[in-house]
Structure formats: structure tokens, C-alpha cells
Tab-separated table of C-alpha atoms in Angstrom:
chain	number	residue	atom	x	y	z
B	119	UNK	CA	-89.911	12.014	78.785
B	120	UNK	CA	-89.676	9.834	75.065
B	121	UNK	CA	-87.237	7.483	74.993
B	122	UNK	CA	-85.424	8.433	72.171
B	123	UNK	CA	-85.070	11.940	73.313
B	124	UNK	CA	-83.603	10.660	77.179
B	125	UNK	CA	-81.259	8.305	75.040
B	126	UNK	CA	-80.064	10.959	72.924
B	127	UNK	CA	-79.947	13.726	75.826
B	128	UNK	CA	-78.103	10.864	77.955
B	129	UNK	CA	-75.542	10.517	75.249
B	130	UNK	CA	-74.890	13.925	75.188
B	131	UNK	CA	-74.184	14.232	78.610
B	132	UNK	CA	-71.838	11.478	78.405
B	133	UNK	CA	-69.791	13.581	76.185
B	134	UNK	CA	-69.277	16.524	78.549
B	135	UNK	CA	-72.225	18.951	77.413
B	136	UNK	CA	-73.369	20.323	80.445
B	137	UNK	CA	-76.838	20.048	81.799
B	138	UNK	CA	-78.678	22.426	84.136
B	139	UNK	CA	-80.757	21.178	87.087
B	140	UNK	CA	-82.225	24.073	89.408
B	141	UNK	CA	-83.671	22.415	92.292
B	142	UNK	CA	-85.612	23.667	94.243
B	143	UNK	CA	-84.314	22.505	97.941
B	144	UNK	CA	-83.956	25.857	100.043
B	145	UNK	CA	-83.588	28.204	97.368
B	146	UNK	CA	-86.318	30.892	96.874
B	147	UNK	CA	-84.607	31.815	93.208
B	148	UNK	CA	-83.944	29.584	90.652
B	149	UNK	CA	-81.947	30.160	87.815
B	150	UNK	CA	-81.119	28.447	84.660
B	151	UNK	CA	-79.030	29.810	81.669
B	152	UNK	CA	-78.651	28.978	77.826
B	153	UNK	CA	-77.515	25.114	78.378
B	154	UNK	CA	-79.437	21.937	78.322
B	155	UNK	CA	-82.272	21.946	80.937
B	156	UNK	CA	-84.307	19.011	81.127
B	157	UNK	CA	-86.697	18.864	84.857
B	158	UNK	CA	-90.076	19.008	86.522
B	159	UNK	CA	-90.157	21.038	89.422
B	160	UNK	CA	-92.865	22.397	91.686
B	161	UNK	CA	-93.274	26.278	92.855
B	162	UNK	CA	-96.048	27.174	95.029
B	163	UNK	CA	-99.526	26.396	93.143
B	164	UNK	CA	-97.967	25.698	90.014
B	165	UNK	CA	-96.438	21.865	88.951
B	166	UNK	CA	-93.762	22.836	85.593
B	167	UNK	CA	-91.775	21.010	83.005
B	168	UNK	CA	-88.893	22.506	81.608
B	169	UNK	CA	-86.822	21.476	78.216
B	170	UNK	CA	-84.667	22.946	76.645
B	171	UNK	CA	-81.890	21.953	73.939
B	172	UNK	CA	-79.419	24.140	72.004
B	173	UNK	CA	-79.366	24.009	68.213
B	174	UNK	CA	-77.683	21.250	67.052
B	175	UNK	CA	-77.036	19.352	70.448
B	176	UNK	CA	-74.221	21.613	71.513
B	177	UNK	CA	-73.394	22.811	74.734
B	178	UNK	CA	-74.871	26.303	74.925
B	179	UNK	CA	-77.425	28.141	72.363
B	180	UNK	CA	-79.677	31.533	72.463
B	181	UNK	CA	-82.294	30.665	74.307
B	182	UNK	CA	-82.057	31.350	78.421
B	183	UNK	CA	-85.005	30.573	81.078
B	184	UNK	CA	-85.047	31.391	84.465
B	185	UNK	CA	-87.683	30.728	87.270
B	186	UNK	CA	-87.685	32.494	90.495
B	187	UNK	CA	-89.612	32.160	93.441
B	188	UNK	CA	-90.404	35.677	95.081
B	189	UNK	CA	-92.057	37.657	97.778
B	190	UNK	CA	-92.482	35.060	100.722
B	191	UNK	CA	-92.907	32.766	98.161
B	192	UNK	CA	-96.020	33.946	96.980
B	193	UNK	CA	-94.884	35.137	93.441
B	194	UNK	CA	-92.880	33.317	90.743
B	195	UNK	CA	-91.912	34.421	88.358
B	196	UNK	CA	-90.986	32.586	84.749
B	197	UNK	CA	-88.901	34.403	81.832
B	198	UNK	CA	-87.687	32.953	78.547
B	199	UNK	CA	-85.566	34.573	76.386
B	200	UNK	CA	-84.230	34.100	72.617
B	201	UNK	CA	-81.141	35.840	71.573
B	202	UNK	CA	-80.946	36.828	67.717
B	203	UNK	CA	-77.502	34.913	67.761
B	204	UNK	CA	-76.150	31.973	69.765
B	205	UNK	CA	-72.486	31.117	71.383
B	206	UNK	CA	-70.672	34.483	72.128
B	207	UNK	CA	-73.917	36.784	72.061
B	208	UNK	CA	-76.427	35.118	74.581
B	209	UNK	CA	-73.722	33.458	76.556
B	210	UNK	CA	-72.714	36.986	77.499
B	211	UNK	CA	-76.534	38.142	78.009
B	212	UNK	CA	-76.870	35.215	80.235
B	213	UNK	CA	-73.842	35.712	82.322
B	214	UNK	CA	-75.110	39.038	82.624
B	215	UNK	CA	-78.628	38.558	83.323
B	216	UNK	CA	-76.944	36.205	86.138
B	217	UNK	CA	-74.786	38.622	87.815
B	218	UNK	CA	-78.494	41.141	88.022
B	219	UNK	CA	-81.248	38.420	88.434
B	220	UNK	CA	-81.844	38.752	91.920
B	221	UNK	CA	-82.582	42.774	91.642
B	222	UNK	CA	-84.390	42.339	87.783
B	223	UNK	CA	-86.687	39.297	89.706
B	224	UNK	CA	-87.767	41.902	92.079
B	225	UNK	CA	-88.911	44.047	89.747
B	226	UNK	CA	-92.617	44.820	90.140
B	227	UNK	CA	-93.837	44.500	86.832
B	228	UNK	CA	-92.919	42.345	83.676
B	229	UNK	CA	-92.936	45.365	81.945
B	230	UNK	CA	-90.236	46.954	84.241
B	231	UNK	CA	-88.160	43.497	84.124
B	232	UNK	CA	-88.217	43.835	80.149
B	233	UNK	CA	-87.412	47.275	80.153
B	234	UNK	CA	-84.101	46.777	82.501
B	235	UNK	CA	-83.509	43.720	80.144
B	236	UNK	CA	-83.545	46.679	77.237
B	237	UNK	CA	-81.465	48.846	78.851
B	238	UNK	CA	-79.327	46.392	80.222
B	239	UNK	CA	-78.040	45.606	76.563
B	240	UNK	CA	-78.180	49.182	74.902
B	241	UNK	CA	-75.726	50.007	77.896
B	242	UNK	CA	-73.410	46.729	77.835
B	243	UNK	CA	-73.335	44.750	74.927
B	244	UNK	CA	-70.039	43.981	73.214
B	245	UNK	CA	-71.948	44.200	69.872
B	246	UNK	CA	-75.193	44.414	68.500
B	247	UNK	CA	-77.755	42.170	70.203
B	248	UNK	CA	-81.647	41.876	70.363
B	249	UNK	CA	-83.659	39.176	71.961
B	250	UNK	CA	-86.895	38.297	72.017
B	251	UNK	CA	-88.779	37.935	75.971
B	252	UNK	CA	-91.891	36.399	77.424
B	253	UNK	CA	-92.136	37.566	81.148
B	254	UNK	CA	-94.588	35.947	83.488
B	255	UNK	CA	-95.647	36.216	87.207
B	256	UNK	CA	-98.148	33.726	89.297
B	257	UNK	CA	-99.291	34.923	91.909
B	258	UNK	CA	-100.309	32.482	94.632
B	259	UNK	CA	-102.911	34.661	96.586
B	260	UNK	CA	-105.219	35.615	93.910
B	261	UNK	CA	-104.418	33.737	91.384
B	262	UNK	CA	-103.004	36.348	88.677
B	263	UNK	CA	-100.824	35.313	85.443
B	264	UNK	CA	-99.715	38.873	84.750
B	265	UNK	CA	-97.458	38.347	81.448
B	266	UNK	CA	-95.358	40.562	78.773
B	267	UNK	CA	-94.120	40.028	75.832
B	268	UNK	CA	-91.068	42.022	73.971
B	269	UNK	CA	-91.357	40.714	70.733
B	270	UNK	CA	-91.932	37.074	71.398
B	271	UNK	CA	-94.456	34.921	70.507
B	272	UNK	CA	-97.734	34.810	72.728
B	273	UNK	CA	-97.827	31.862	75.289
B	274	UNK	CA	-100.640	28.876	74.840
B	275	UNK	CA	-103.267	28.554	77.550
B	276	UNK	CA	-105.298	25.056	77.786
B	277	UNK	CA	-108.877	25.458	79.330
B	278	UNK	CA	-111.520	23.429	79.682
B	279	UNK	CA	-110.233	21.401	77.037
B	280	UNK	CA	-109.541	24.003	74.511
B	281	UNK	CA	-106.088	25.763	73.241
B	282	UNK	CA	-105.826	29.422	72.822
B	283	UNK	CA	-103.273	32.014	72.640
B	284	UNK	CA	-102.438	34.167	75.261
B	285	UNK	CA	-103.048	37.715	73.485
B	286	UNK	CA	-101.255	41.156	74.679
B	287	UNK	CA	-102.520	44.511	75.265
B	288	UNK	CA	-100.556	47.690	74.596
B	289	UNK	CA	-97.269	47.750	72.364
B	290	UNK	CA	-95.236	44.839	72.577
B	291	UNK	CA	-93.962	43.904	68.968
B	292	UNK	CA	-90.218	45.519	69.870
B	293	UNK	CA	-87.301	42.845	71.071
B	294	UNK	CA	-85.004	44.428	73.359
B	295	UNK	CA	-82.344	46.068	71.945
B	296	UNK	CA	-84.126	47.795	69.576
B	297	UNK	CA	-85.240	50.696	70.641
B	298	UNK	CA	-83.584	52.341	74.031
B	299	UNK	CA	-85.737	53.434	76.602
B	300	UNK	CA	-89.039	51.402	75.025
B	301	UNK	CA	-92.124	51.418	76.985
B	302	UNK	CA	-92.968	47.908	77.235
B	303	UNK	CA	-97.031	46.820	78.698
B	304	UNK	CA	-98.446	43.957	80.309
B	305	UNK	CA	-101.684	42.065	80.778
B	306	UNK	CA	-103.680	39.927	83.794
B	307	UNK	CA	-105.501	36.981	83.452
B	308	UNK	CA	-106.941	35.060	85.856
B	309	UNK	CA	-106.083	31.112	86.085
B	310	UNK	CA	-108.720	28.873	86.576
B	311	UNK	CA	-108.180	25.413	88.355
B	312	UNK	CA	-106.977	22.949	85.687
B	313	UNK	CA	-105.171	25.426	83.331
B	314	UNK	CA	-102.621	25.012	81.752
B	315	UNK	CA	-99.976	27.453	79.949
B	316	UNK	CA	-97.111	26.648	77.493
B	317	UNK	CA	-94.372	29.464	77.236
B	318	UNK	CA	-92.044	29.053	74.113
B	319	UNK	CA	-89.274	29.852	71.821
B	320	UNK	CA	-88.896	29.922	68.180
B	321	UNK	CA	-87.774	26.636	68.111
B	322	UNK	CA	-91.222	25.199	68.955
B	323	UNK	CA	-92.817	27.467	66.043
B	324	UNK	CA	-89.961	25.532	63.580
B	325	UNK	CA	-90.846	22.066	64.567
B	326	UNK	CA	-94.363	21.927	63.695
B	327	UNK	CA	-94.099	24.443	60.691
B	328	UNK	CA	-92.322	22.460	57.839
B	329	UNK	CA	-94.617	24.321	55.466
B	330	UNK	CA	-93.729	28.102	55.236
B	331	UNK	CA	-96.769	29.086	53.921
B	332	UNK	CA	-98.902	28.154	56.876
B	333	UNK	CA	-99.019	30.242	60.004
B	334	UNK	CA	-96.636	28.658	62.699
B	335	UNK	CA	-99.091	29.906	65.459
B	336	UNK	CA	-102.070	28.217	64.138
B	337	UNK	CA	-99.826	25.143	63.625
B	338	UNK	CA	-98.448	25.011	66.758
B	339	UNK	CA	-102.488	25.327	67.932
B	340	UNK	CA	-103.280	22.274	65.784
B	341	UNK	CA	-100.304	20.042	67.046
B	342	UNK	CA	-101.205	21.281	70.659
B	343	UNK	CA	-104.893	20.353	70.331
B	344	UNK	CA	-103.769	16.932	68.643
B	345	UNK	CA	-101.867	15.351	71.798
B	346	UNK	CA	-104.506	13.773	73.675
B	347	UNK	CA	-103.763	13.579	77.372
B	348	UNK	CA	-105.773	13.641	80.909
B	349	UNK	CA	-102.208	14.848	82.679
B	350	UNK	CA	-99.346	17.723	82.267
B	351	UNK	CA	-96.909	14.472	82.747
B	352	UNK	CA	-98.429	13.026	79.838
B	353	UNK	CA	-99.046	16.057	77.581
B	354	UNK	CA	-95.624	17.342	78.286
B	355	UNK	CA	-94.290	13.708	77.105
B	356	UNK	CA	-96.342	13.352	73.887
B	357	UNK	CA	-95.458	16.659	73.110
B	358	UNK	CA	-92.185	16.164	72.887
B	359	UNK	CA	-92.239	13.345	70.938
B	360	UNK	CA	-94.467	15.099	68.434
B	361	UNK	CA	-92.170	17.881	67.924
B	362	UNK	CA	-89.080	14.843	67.596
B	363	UNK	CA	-91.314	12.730	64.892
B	364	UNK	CA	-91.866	16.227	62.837
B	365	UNK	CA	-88.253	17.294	63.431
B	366	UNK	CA	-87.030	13.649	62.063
B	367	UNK	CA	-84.814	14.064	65.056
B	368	UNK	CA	-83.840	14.952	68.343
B	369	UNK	CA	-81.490	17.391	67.213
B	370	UNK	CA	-83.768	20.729	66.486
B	371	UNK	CA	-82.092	22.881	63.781
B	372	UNK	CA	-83.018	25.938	65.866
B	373	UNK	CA	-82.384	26.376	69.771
B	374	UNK	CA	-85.731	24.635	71.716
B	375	UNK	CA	-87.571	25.907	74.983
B	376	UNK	CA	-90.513	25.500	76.568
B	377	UNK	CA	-91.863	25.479	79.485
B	378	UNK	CA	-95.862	23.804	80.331
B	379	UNK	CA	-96.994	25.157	83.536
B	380	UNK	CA	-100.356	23.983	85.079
B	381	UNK	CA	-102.388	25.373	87.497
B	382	UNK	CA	-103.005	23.272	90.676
């Protein structure tokens, strides 16, 4: 991980901001929530970096992850969130999604999981609130990256060399808590050995897009394709740092997540 984003992280943490570290020691579910989260971890067939940092350095923003490990640990599952709001608004979508993760992990499509995200706010929250979702599933015995997308922008997939966007079929341009009772869809792909995927929130699209007249998906596509690297480990870490020397700083102006899963 850069330096100057571990020193400024480490400083942070020194000051009481809480950090979240899953693990992944007997537990078959991990979850993380709208804090700092900065770890590699392993699930089965998949290696996976994880950052993310709230807007501004402070101790919780609007973007949640979570990562759990399913079906006789055959299926994981990967879901990123970001709230239209920060503080009061996703901490209580996160506490929520907390209290139901086990059941909404279970669910047997990403389409299902976003649609019991949907109702899950139309029938709870306090006040208005819409979020953005990419949902994901690996799944270890054939090989299947079955995604969804409510509203959020489409993950990155690395292959042979060459960035591309993860498109979706069907009707996915709804966030959740939009529209009650939305039909969400979802798409397969097959990964090949070597691939790579980046899942991401707005925050990543800010970084690299100080010009608002240029598409932030095609930017984000040009930064991607400019880090050279042979190894995750090494994209993940030049990454980073590209998105901290275009930021001017390791404090984003917009809550940060991302999470660069490759295929092993």
C-alpha cells in the first residue's frame, strides 16, 4: 500500500477513527460496514484487496462493502453500496443491512439481494434514502461472476492485458429506493484464469475525472490501463497512489471504495 496513504491512514487511527478488519479465520461471512477498511484477504479461488476511506478522513461515510463466503464455501459473494447521503443515512442502512445480512447473503440471485435491499428501505427508512449497488457472486465450481447493478457504475474487468467494462443486461439504471417493488436483472460471465475485476464507488469516478467534460468511465479506463503491473499486489498499490497524486491528497472529497478481485 503507498506510503503516504499508510502514514496518513496510520495517523488517523491514532486519533480514534475506527478501522474495519474482517478476517477471515473460521468465519464463512464476512462483513464490513461504512468505516475505514483497508485489507487483502483470500476467499476460495479469488485473492482481493479492499480500501475504503470516508469523505474527508472521518470516521464513517456512505459507502458500505460486505463479502461473504456462502454455500459450503463455494460461493462468495461481494456487494458495495453508496448511499446518496453520509453520517445518519447510511450508518442506519448499514446497521440494518447488518442485523439481515446473513438471510439477504443467501439470497439466490443478485437481483433478489437488490430487490430486498429496495424494499428493505421503502419499508424502514427514517427518511428519504437511495443508494446505489453493485452485487456480485463467484462461484468456485464453474467459474461464474454473475453480477447486478442498481444504479451503480459497471465494474472493470482486466483480460489478457486489456481493460473493459463489465456491461449489464436488462433494466438496471434505478438505485434502490426509488421505485418500490423494482424488478432488478442480472448477467453471467465466465472468468478466465488471470482476470481480474475492479468493483467501485463514485469516489473512484471523482479522482481521475478533474475535467467535467470528459466521461469519468472512459477516464477511469485510461488511468486503469496506465498502471503498469505483472501482479494484483502491485496494481492494487500503484493504483492507489494514482488516484492520491490526482486527488493532491489522501483525503478524497467524496467517500472511496473499491475492491480488485483476481481470479486464481
Amino acid at each position: 500500500m503507498p506510503g503516504r496513504l499508510i502514514e496518513w491512514l496510520e495517523q488517523k487511527k491514532s486519533a480514534g477513527v475506527g478501522f474495519i478488519d474482517p478476517g477471515l479465520e473460521a468465519c464463512s461471512q464476512i462483513a464490513g460496514n461504512n468505516a475505514f477498511a483497508m485489507n487483502g484477504f483470500e476467499v476460495p479461488g479469488l485473492g482481493c484487496h479492499l480500501l475504503s476511506i470516508p469523505l474527508h478522513g472521518e470516521k464513517a461515510g456512505g459507502d458500505i462493502h460486505y463479502v461473504a463466503v456462502c454455500g459450503q464455501r463455494m460461493k462468495s459473494k461481494f456487494l458495495l453500496i453508496d448511499t446518496m447521503g453520509h453520517g445518519e443515512a447510511a450508518a442506519w442502512l448499514s446497521d440494518k443491512l447488518l442485523e439481515t445480512m446473513g438471510a439477504l447473503a443467501g439470497s439466490p440471485g443478485n437481483h433478489l439481494l437488490l430487490e430486498e435491499i429496495n424494499r428493505l428501505i421503502h419499508n424502514g427508512a427514517r427518511s428519504p434514502l437511495f443508494a446505489t449497488v453493485a452485487a456480485a457472486t463467484y462461484n468456485q465450481t464453474d467459474h461464474s461472476w454473475t453480477y447486478a447493478y442498481a444504479g451503480h457504475p459497471g465494474m472493470l474487468l482486466k483480460r489478457k492485458g486489456q481493460w473493459s467494462e463489465l456491461h449489464a443486461g436488462g433494466y438496471s439504471t434505478f438505485a434502490v429506493g426509488v421505485v418500490r417493488d423494482f424488478k432488478y436483472y442480472e448477467t453471467t460471465t465466465t472468468l478466465e484464469p488471470g482476470d481480474w475485476v475492479l468493483m467501485y464507488t463514485d469516489g473512484v469516478l471523482d479522482a481521475v475525472n478533474p475535467d467535467p467534460n470528459y466521461a469519468s468511465r472512459k477516464a477511469l479506463l485510461d488511468v486503469a490501463t496506465m498502471v503498469e503491473a505483472e501482479t494484483p499486489d502491485d496494481f492494487f498499490t500503484r493504483f492507489v497512489e494514482k488516484l492520491v497524486d490526482m486527488n493532491h491528497s489522501p483525503g478524497f472529497d467524496e467517500d472511496l471504495t473499491m475492491i480488485l478481485i483476481d481470479h486464481r
